[in-house]
Amino acid sequence: MKLITAVVRPERVQQVKEALFQAGISGLTLSRVSGHGGEQEVVEHYRGTRVMVEFHEKVEFKMAVSEPFVEIAVQAILQGARTGEVGDGKIFVQSLDRVIRIRTGEEDNAALTPVTETQLNPQR
Ligand SMILES: Nc1ncnc2c1ncn2[C@@H]1O[C@H](COP(=O)(O)OP(=O)(O)OP(=O)(O)O)[C@@H](O)[C@H]1O
Ligand SMILES: [Mg+2]
């Protein structure tokens, strides 16, 4: 299992969401964040030069996925988020030790598998 974090442009959020859903990834968390990509903007100041660190509005996607979905998720994010201009964002992939679905106590891959309609409504 991996935890994938992707920081993308706010204007690409819809495309990233659609690419992920089409790839079968539907469990995710979205946050609005402020980010800086590492570039330094040097500004002339009356007492000399000063480094300005400007923060931009970005959106962070976080998703826990089982191994077969790692590359699928990365490709979907690239497809949805890339414009080719600087500032397209970054994807971070981290190993994930444990996932627990609170309602059932299921762990790991069982906790990552989406619950189906029949499991939710067994009487139907
Ligand atoms: N090393 C990093 N650690 C954490 N967050 C980062 C890092 N690099 C970038 N980010 C996040 O990603 C956002 C977009 O970064 P950005 O696209 O500018 O990355 P970059 O590596 O400078 O690529 P580019 O050359 O396309 O600008 C940043 O605003 C920040 O939120
Ligand atoms: Mg940058």
PDB file of C-alpha atoms and ligand atoms in Angstrom:
ATOM      1  CA  MET A   1       0.000   0.000   0.000  1.00  0.00           C
ATOM      2  CA  LYS A   2       1.097   3.521  -0.749  1.00  0.00           C
ATOM      3  CA  LEU A   3      -0.030   6.985   0.261  1.00  0.00           C
ATOM      4  CA  ILE A   4      -0.020   9.259  -2.769  1.00  0.00           C
ATOM      5  CA  THR A   5       0.000  13.004  -2.225  1.00  0.00           C
ATOM      6  CA  ALA A   6      -0.319  15.268  -5.250  1.00  0.00           C
ATOM      7  CA  VAL A   7      -0.148  19.064  -5.209  1.00  0.00           C
ATOM      8  CA  VAL A   8      -1.811  20.482  -8.320  1.00  0.00           C
ATOM      9  CA  ARG A   9      -3.112  23.734  -9.797  1.00  0.00           C
ATOM     10  CA  PRO A  10      -6.621  24.602  -8.569  1.00  0.00           C
ATOM     11  CA  GLU A  11      -7.791  24.984 -12.187  1.00  0.00           C
ATOM     12  CA  ARG A  12      -6.849  21.346 -12.911  1.00  0.00           C
ATOM     13  CA  VAL A  13      -8.728  19.801  -9.984  1.00  0.00           C
ATOM     14  CA  GLN A  14     -11.740  18.777 -12.083  1.00  0.00           C
ATOM     15  CA  GLN A  15      -9.553  17.039 -14.697  1.00  0.00           C
ATOM     16  CA  VAL A  16      -7.555  15.215 -12.004  1.00  0.00           C
ATOM     17  CA  LYS A  17     -10.751  14.062 -10.259  1.00  0.00           C
ATOM     18  CA  GLU A  18     -12.203  12.775 -13.542  1.00  0.00           C
ATOM     19  CA  ALA A  19      -8.992  10.959 -14.485  1.00  0.00           C
ATOM     20  CA  LEU A  20      -8.830   9.306 -11.053  1.00  0.00           C
ATOM     21  CA  PHE A  21     -12.484   8.231 -11.057  1.00  0.00           C
ATOM     22  CA  GLN A  22     -12.125   6.833 -14.585  1.00  0.00           C
ATOM     23  CA  ALA A  23      -9.089   4.867 -13.387  1.00  0.00           C
ATOM     24  CA  GLY A  24     -11.171   3.347 -10.596  1.00  0.00           C
ATOM     25  CA  ILE A  25      -9.796   5.432  -7.738  1.00  0.00           C
ATOM     26  CA  SER A  26     -12.571   7.012  -5.732  1.00  0.00           C
ATOM     27  CA  GLY A  27     -11.318   7.160  -2.137  1.00  0.00           C
ATOM     28  CA  LEU A  28      -9.512  10.450  -1.699  1.00  0.00           C
ATOM     29  CA  THR A  29      -9.131  13.600   0.355  1.00  0.00           C
ATOM     30  CA  LEU A  30      -8.833  17.094  -1.115  1.00  0.00           C
ATOM     31  CA  SER A  31      -7.443  20.156   0.674  1.00  0.00           C
ATOM     32  CA  ARG A  32      -6.737  23.719  -0.330  1.00  0.00           C
ATOM     33  CA  VAL A  33      -3.134  24.498   0.541  1.00  0.00           C
ATOM     34  CA  SER A  34      -0.538  27.230   0.093  1.00  0.00           C
ATOM     35  CA  GLY A  35       2.622  26.094  -1.587  1.00  0.00           C
ATOM     36  CA  HIS A  36       6.006  27.165  -2.775  1.00  0.00           C
ATOM     37  CA  GLY A  37       7.883  25.229  -5.427  1.00  0.00           C
ATOM     38  CA  GLY A  38      11.414  26.076  -4.289  1.00  0.00           C
ATOM     39  CA  GLU A  39      12.233  28.805  -6.775  1.00  0.00           C
ATOM     40  CA  GLN A  40      13.680  32.019  -5.295  1.00  0.00           C
ATOM     41  CA  GLU A  41      12.437  35.409  -6.362  1.00  0.00           C
ATOM     42  CA  VAL A  42      15.106  37.980  -5.512  1.00  0.00           C
ATOM     43  CA  VAL A  43      13.741  41.450  -4.844  1.00  0.00           C
ATOM     44  CA  GLU A  44      15.790  44.650  -4.717  1.00  0.00           C
ATOM     45  CA  HIS A  45      15.425  46.258  -1.286  1.00  0.00           C
ATOM     46  CA  TYR A  46      16.716  49.648  -0.140  1.00  0.00           C
ATOM     47  CA  ARG A  47      19.265  47.983   2.161  1.00  0.00           C
ATOM     48  CA  GLY A  48      20.316  45.393  -0.402  1.00  0.00           C
ATOM     49  CA  THR A  49      18.748  42.310  -1.960  1.00  0.00           C
ATOM     50  CA  ARG A  50      16.161  40.241  -0.203  1.00  0.00           C
ATOM     51  CA  VAL A  51      14.767  36.821  -1.045  1.00  0.00           C
ATOM     52  CA  MET A  52      10.992  36.730  -1.380  1.00  0.00           C
ATOM     53  CA  VAL A  53       9.214  33.452  -0.866  1.00  0.00           C
ATOM     54  CA  GLU A  54       5.819  33.731  -2.493  1.00  0.00           C
ATOM     55  CA  PHE A  55       3.129  31.188  -1.765  1.00  0.00           C
ATOM     56  CA  HIS A  56       0.545  30.147  -4.339  1.00  0.00           C
ATOM     57  CA  GLU A  57      -2.866  28.602  -3.908  1.00  0.00           C
ATOM     58  CA  LYS A  58      -2.733  24.873  -4.715  1.00  0.00           C
ATOM     59  CA  VAL A  59      -4.906  21.845  -4.133  1.00  0.00           C
ATOM     60  CA  GLU A  60      -3.592  18.731  -2.426  1.00  0.00           C
ATOM     61  CA  PHE A  61      -4.990  15.279  -3.219  1.00  0.00           C
ATOM     62  CA  LYS A  62      -4.287  12.467  -0.797  1.00  0.00           C
ATOM     63  CA  MET A  63      -5.158   8.855  -1.549  1.00  0.00           C
ATOM     64  CA  ALA A  64      -4.243   5.508  -0.070  1.00  0.00           C
ATOM     65  CA  VAL A  65      -4.061   2.809  -2.741  1.00  0.00           C
ATOM     66  CA  SER A  66      -3.183  -0.870  -2.968  1.00  0.00           C
ATOM     67  CA  GLU A  67      -0.048  -1.763  -4.965  1.00  0.00           C
ATOM     68  CA  PRO A  68      -1.762  -2.496  -8.318  1.00  0.00           C
ATOM     69  CA  PHE A  69      -3.239   1.015  -8.284  1.00  0.00           C
ATOM     70  CA  VAL A  70      -0.055   2.983  -7.578  1.00  0.00           C
ATOM     71  CA  GLU A  71       1.085   3.432 -11.178  1.00  0.00           C
ATOM     72  CA  ILE A  72      -2.504   3.830 -12.391  1.00  0.00           C
ATOM     73  CA  ALA A  73      -3.022   6.686  -9.911  1.00  0.00           C
ATOM     74  CA  VAL A  74       0.264   8.390 -10.820  1.00  0.00           C
ATOM     75  CA  GLN A  75      -0.556   8.249 -14.559  1.00  0.00           C
ATOM     76  CA  ALA A  76      -4.082   9.582 -13.962  1.00  0.00           C
ATOM     77  CA  ILE A  77      -2.744  12.517 -11.930  1.00  0.00           C
ATOM     78  CA  LEU A  78      -0.137  13.324 -14.603  1.00  0.00           C
ATOM     79  CA  GLN A  79      -2.782  13.190 -17.315  1.00  0.00           C
ATOM     80  CA  GLY A  80      -5.162  15.454 -15.401  1.00  0.00           C
ATOM     81  CA  ALA A  81      -2.681  17.942 -13.963  1.00  0.00           C
ATOM     82  CA  ARG A  82      -0.017  18.535 -16.591  1.00  0.00           C
ATOM     83  CA  THR A  83      -0.066  21.761 -18.602  1.00  0.00           C
ATOM     84  CA  GLY A  84       3.667  21.751 -19.389  1.00  0.00           C
ATOM     85  CA  GLU A  85       4.206  25.140 -17.723  1.00  0.00           C
ATOM     86  CA  VAL A  86       6.251  25.631 -14.554  1.00  0.00           C
ATOM     87  CA  GLY A  87       4.181  25.204 -11.423  1.00  0.00           C
ATOM     88  CA  ASP A  88       2.242  22.086 -12.499  1.00  0.00           C
ATOM     89  CA  GLY A  89       2.937  20.557  -9.097  1.00  0.00           C
ATOM     90  CA  LYS A  90       4.403  17.391  -7.634  1.00  0.00           C
ATOM     91  CA  ILE A  91       3.438  13.859  -6.739  1.00  0.00           C
ATOM     92  CA  PHE A  92       4.813  12.193  -3.618  1.00  0.00           C
ATOM     93  CA  VAL A  93       4.554   8.422  -3.081  1.00  0.00           C
ATOM     94  CA  GLN A  94       5.106   7.080   0.426  1.00  0.00           C
ATOM     95  CA  SER A  95       4.828   3.564   1.790  1.00  0.00           C
ATOM     96  CA  LEU A  96       1.856   3.043   4.029  1.00  0.00           C
ATOM     97  CA  ASP A  97       1.981   0.707   7.037  1.00  0.00           C
ATOM     98  CA  ARG A  98      -1.631   0.310   7.998  1.00  0.00           C
ATOM     99  CA  VAL A  99      -5.158   1.273   6.980  1.00  0.00           C
ATOM    100  CA  ILE A 100      -8.224   0.649   9.120  1.00  0.00           C
ATOM    101  CA  ARG A 101     -11.872   1.119   8.111  1.00  0.00           C
ATOM    102  CA  ILE A 102     -13.395   2.439  11.321  1.00  0.00           C
ATOM    103  CA  ARG A 103     -16.931   1.032  10.804  1.00  0.00           C
ATOM    104  CA  THR A 104     -15.898  -2.600  10.354  1.00  0.00           C
ATOM    105  CA  GLY A 105     -12.375  -2.791  11.736  1.00  0.00           C
ATOM    106  CA  GLU A 106     -11.212  -4.173   8.356  1.00  0.00           C
ATOM    107  CA  GLU A 107      -7.534  -3.583   7.716  1.00  0.00           C
ATOM    108  CA  ASP A 108      -5.197  -2.864   4.830  1.00  0.00           C
ATOM    109  CA  ASN A 109      -6.360  -3.970   1.339  1.00  0.00           C
ATOM    110  CA  ALA A 110      -9.765  -5.008   2.713  1.00  0.00           C
ATOM    111  CA  ALA A 111     -10.147  -1.525   4.149  1.00  0.00           C
ATOM    112  CA  LEU A 112      -9.209   0.075   0.813  1.00  0.00           C
ATOM    113  CA  THR A 113     -11.720  -1.871  -1.285  1.00  0.00           C
ATOM    114  CA  PRO A 114     -14.796   0.258  -1.911  1.00  0.00           C
ATOM    115  CA  VAL A 115     -17.976  -0.962  -0.260  1.00  0.00           C
ATOM    116  CA  THR A 116     -20.542  -2.057  -2.861  1.00  0.00           C
ATOM    117  CA  GLU A 117     -24.233  -1.228  -2.965  1.00  0.00           C
ATOM    118  CA  THR A 118     -25.204  -4.815  -1.992  1.00  0.00           C
ATOM    119  CA  GLN A 119     -22.968  -4.744   1.069  1.00  0.00           C
ATOM    120  CA  LEU A 120     -24.611  -1.486   2.130  1.00  0.00           C
ATOM    121  CA  ASN A 121     -28.168  -2.739   1.470  1.00  0.00           C
ATOM    122  CA  PRO A 122     -28.079  -6.550   1.900  1.00  0.00           C
ATOM    123  CA  GLN A 123     -31.933  -6.837   1.917  1.00  0.00           C
ATOM    124  CA  ARG A 124     -32.152  -5.752  -1.766  1.00  0.00           C
TER     125      ARG A 124
HETATM  126  N1  LIG B   1       9.892  19.653  -2.345  1.00  0.00           N
HETATM  127  C1  LIG B   1       8.613  19.926  -2.085  1.00  0.00           C
HETATM  128  N2  LIG B   1       8.064  19.558  -0.916  1.00  0.00           N
HETATM  129  C2  LIG B   1       6.772  19.814  -0.633  1.00  0.00           C
HETATM  130  N3  LIG B   1       5.936  20.425  -1.471  1.00  0.00           N
HETATM  131  C3  LIG B   1       6.419  20.800  -2.658  1.00  0.00           C
HETATM  132  C4  LIG B   1       7.786  20.579  -3.025  1.00  0.00           C
HETATM  133  N4  LIG B   1       7.969  21.044  -4.275  1.00  0.00           N
HETATM  134  C5  LIG B   1       6.782  21.535  -4.661  1.00  0.00           C
HETATM  135  N5  LIG B   1       5.866  21.398  -3.695  1.00  0.00           N
HETATM  136  C6  LIG B   1       4.461  21.780  -3.748  1.00  0.00           C
HETATM  137  O1  LIG B   1       4.038  21.730  -5.102  1.00  0.00           O
HETATM  138  C7  LIG B   1       3.552  23.005  -5.513  1.00  0.00           C
HETATM  139  C8  LIG B   1       3.890  23.221  -6.962  1.00  0.00           C
HETATM  140  O2  LIG B   1       5.289  23.133  -7.095  1.00  0.00           O
HETATM  141  P1  LIG B   1       5.960  23.389  -8.496  1.00  0.00           P
HETATM  142  O3  LIG B   1       5.035  22.884  -9.540  1.00  0.00           O
HETATM  143  O4  LIG B   1       6.405  24.811  -8.585  1.00  0.00           O
HETATM  144  O5  LIG B   1       7.211  22.400  -8.372  1.00  0.00           O
HETATM  145  P2  LIG B   1       8.566  22.538  -9.122  1.00  0.00           P
HETATM  146  O6  LIG B   1       9.403  21.402  -8.698  1.00  0.00           O
HETATM  147  O7  LIG B   1       9.100  23.929  -8.922  1.00  0.00           O
HETATM  148  O8  LIG B   1       8.184  22.303 -10.637  1.00  0.00           O
HETATM  149  P3  LIG B   1       8.148  23.399 -11.824  1.00  0.00           P
HETATM  150  O9  LIG B   1       9.527  23.425 -12.360  1.00  0.00           O
HETATM  151  O10 LIG B   1       7.135  22.860 -12.767  1.00  0.00           O
HETATM  152  O11 LIG B   1       7.712  24.709 -11.218  1.00  0.00           O
HETATM  153  C9  LIG B   1       4.223  23.981  -4.569  1.00  0.00           C
HETATM  154  O12 LIG B   1       3.490  25.176  -4.473  1.00  0.00           O
HETATM  155  C10 LIG B   1       4.219  23.196  -3.274  1.00  0.00           C
HETATM  156  O13 LIG B   1       2.940  23.236  -2.681  1.00  0.00           O
HETATM  157 MG    MG B   2       8.108  25.630  -9.503  1.00  0.00          MG
END
